CSV table of C-alpha atoms in Angstrom, one decimal:
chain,number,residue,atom,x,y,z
P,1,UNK,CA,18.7,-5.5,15.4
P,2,UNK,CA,19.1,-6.7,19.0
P,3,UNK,CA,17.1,-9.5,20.4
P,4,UNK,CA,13.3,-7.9,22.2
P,5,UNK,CA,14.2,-10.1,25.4
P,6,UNK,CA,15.6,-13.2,27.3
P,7,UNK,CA,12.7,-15.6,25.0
P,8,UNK,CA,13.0,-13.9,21.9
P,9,UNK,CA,16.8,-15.3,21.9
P,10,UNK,CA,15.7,-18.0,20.1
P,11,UNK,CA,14.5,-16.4,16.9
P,12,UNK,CA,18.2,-16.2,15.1
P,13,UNK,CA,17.7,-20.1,15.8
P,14,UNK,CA,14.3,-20.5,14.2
P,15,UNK,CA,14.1,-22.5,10.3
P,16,UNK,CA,11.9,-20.9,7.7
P,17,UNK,CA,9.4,-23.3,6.8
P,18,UNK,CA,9.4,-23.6,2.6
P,19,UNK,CA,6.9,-21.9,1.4
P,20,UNK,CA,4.1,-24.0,-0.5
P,21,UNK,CA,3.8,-23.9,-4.5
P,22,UNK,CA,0.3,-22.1,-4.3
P,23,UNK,CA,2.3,-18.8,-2.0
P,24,UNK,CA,5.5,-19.2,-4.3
P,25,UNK,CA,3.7,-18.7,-7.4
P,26,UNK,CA,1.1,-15.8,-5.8
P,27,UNK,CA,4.6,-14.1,-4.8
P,28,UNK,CA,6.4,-14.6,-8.4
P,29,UNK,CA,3.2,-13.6,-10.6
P,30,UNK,CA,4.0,-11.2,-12.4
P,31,UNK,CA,7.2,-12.5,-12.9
P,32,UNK,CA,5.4,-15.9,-13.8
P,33,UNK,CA,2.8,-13.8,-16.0
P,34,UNK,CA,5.4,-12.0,-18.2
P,35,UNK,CA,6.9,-15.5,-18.5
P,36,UNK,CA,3.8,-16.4,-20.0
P,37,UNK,CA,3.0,-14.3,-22.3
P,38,UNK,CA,6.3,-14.1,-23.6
P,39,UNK,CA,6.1,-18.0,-24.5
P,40,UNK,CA,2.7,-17.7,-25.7
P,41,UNK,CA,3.9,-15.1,-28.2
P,42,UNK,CA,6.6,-17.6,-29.0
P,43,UNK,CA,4.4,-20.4,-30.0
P,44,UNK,CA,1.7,-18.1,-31.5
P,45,UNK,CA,3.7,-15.7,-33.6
P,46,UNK,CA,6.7,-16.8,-34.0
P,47,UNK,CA,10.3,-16.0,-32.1
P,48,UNK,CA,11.1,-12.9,-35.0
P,49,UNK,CA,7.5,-11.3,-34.3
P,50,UNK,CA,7.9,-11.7,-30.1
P,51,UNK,CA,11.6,-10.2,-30.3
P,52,UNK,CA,10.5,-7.4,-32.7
P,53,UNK,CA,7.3,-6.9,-30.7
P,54,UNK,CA,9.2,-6.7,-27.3
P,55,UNK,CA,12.3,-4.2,-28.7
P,56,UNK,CA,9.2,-1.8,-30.5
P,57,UNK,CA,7.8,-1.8,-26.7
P,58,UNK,CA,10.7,-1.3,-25.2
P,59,UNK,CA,11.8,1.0,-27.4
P,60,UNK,CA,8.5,3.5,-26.9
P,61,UNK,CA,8.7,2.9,-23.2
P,62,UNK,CA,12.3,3.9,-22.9
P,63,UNK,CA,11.7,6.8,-25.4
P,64,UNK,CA,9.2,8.2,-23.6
P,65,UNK,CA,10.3,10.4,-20.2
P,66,UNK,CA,6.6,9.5,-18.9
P,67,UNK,CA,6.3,6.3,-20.2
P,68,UNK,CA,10.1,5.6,-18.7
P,69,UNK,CA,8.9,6.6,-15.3
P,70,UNK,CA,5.7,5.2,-14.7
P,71,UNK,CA,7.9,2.0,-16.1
P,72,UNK,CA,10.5,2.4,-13.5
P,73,UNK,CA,7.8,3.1,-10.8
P,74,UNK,CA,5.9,0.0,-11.6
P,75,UNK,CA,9.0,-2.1,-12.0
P,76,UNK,CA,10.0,-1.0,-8.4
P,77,UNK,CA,6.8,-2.2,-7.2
P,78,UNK,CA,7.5,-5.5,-8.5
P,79,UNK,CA,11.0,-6.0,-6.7
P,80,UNK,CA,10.5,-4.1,-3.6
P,81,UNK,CA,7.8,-6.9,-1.8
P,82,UNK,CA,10.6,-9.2,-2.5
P,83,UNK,CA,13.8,-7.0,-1.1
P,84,UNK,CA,11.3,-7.1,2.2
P,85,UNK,CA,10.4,-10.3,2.2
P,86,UNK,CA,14.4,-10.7,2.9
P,87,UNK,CA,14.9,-8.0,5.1
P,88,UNK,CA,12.5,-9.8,7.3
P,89,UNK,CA,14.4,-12.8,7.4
P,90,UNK,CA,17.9,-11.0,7.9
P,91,UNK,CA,16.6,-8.7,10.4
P,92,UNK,CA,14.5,-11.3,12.5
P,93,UNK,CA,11.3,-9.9,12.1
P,94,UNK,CA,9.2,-13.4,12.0
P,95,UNK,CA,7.2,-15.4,14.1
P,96,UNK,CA,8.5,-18.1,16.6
P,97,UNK,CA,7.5,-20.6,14.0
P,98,UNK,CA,9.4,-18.5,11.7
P,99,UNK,CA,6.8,-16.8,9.1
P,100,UNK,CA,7.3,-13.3,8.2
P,101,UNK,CA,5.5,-10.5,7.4
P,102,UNK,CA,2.9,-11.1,4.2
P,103,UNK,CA,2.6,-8.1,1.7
P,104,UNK,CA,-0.4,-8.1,0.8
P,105,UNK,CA,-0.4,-5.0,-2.3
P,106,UNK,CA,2.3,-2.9,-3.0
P,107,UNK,CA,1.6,1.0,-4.7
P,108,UNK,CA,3.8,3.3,-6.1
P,109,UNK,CA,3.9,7.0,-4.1
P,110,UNK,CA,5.3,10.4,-4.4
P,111,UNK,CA,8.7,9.3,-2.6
P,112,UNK,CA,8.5,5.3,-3.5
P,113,UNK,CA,6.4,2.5,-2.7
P,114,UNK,CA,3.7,2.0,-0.3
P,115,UNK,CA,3.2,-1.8,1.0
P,116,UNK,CA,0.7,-3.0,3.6
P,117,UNK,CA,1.8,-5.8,5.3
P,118,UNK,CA,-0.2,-8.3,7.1
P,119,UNK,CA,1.9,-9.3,10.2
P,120,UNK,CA,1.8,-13.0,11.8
P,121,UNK,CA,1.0,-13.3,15.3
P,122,UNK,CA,4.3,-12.6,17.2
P,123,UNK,CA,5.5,-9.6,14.9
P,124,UNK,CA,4.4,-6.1,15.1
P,125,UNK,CA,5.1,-2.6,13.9
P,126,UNK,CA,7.5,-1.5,16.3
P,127,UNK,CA,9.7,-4.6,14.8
P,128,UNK,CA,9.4,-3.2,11.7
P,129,UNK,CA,10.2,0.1,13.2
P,130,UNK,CA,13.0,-1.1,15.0
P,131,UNK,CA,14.6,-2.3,11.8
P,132,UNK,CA,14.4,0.6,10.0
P,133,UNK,CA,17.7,1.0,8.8
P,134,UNK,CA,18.1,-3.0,7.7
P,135,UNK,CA,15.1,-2.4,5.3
P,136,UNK,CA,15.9,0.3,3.8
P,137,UNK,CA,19.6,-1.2,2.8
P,138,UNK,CA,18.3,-4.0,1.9
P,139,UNK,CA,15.0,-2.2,-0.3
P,140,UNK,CA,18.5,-0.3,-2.0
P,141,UNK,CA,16.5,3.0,-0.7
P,142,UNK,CA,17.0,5.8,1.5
P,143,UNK,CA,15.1,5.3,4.4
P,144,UNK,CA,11.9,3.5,5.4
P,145,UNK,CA,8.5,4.9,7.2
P,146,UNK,CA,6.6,2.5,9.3
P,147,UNK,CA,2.8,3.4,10.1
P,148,UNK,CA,0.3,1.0,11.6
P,149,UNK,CA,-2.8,0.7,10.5
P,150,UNK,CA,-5.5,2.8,12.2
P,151,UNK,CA,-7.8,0.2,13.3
P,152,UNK,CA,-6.3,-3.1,12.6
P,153,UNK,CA,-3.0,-4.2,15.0
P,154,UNK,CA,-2.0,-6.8,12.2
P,155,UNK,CA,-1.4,-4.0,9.3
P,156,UNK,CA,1.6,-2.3,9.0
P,157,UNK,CA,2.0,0.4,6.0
P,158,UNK,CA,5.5,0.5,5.1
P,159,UNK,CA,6.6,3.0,2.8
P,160,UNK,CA,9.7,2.4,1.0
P,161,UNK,CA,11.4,6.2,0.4
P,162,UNK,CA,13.6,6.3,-2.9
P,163,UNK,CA,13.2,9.7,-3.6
P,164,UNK,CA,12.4,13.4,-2.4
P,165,UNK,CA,8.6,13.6,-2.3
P,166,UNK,CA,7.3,15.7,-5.1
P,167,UNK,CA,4.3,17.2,-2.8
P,168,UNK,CA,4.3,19.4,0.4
P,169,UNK,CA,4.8,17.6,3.8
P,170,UNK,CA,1.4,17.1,5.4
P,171,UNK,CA,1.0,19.6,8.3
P,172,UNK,CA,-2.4,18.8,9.8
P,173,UNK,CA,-2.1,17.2,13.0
């Protein structure tokens, strides 16, 4: 991405503040949740009844073409907010104090996943726009869609496209 203008040189220069523990863990829970559950299982049942508990489900869910899918789906929604969280930092897209973009829910669609992103003061759509193509390598997907949001400047809905929509293209105008 190529810098907006003569000030906006600075922002390859900018530090990322650190996060604090109460954003870390919000961004890692369902990392942090499986976690959880996995050593509560431990201490409550046993380590032979969590294995054979977690092959059984895994074995259903991989089994099942349905199951395996809405699996996959959901899965992607849990990496995706964090393949953009670092495309915003490798393609620039921050503020001058150097916070980037917050997603604030993720969804799973037709062709991928839907976020909406809350953008700091400083960032817009059209920076999102303008790094299309860093997003989307750095999502492992085809291609990106950036839409703002109809009535708030600071929402962005970025959809993430993995795969050929299964629906019609929307015609109406």
């Amino acid at each position: 991405m190529t810098a907006r203008g003569p000030a906006d040189i600075g922002l390859g220069l900018v530090r990322f503040p650190r996060p604090n523990p109460v954003l870390v863990g919000w961004r890692w829970r369902y990392e942090l949740l499986l976690g959880a559950a996995l050593a509560a299982g431990w201490v409550w049942a046993g380590p032979l009844w969590t294995v054979q508990s977690v092959l059984a489900v895994g074995t259903v869910v991989a089994s099942v073409p349905e199951l395996r899918r809405r699996a996959a789906r959901r899965a992607w929604c849990v990496v995706t907010p964090h393949r953009v969280r670092t495309a915003c930092k490798h393609a620039w897209i921050h503020s001058r104090t150097g916070r980037i973009p917050a997603v604030l829910w993720t969804r799973p669609v037709g062709e991928g996943e839907q976020l909406l992103l809350w953008c700091r003061p400083g960032t817009t759509a059209d920076d999102l726009a303008a790094a299309g193509a860093t997003l989307a390598t750095t999502c492992w997907a085809r291609g990106v869609r950036v839409q703002p949001h109809s009535t708030r400047a600071q929402l962005v809905l970025l959809t993430v496209v993995r795969r050929q929509s299964d629906r019609p293209p929307d015609t109406a105008a």
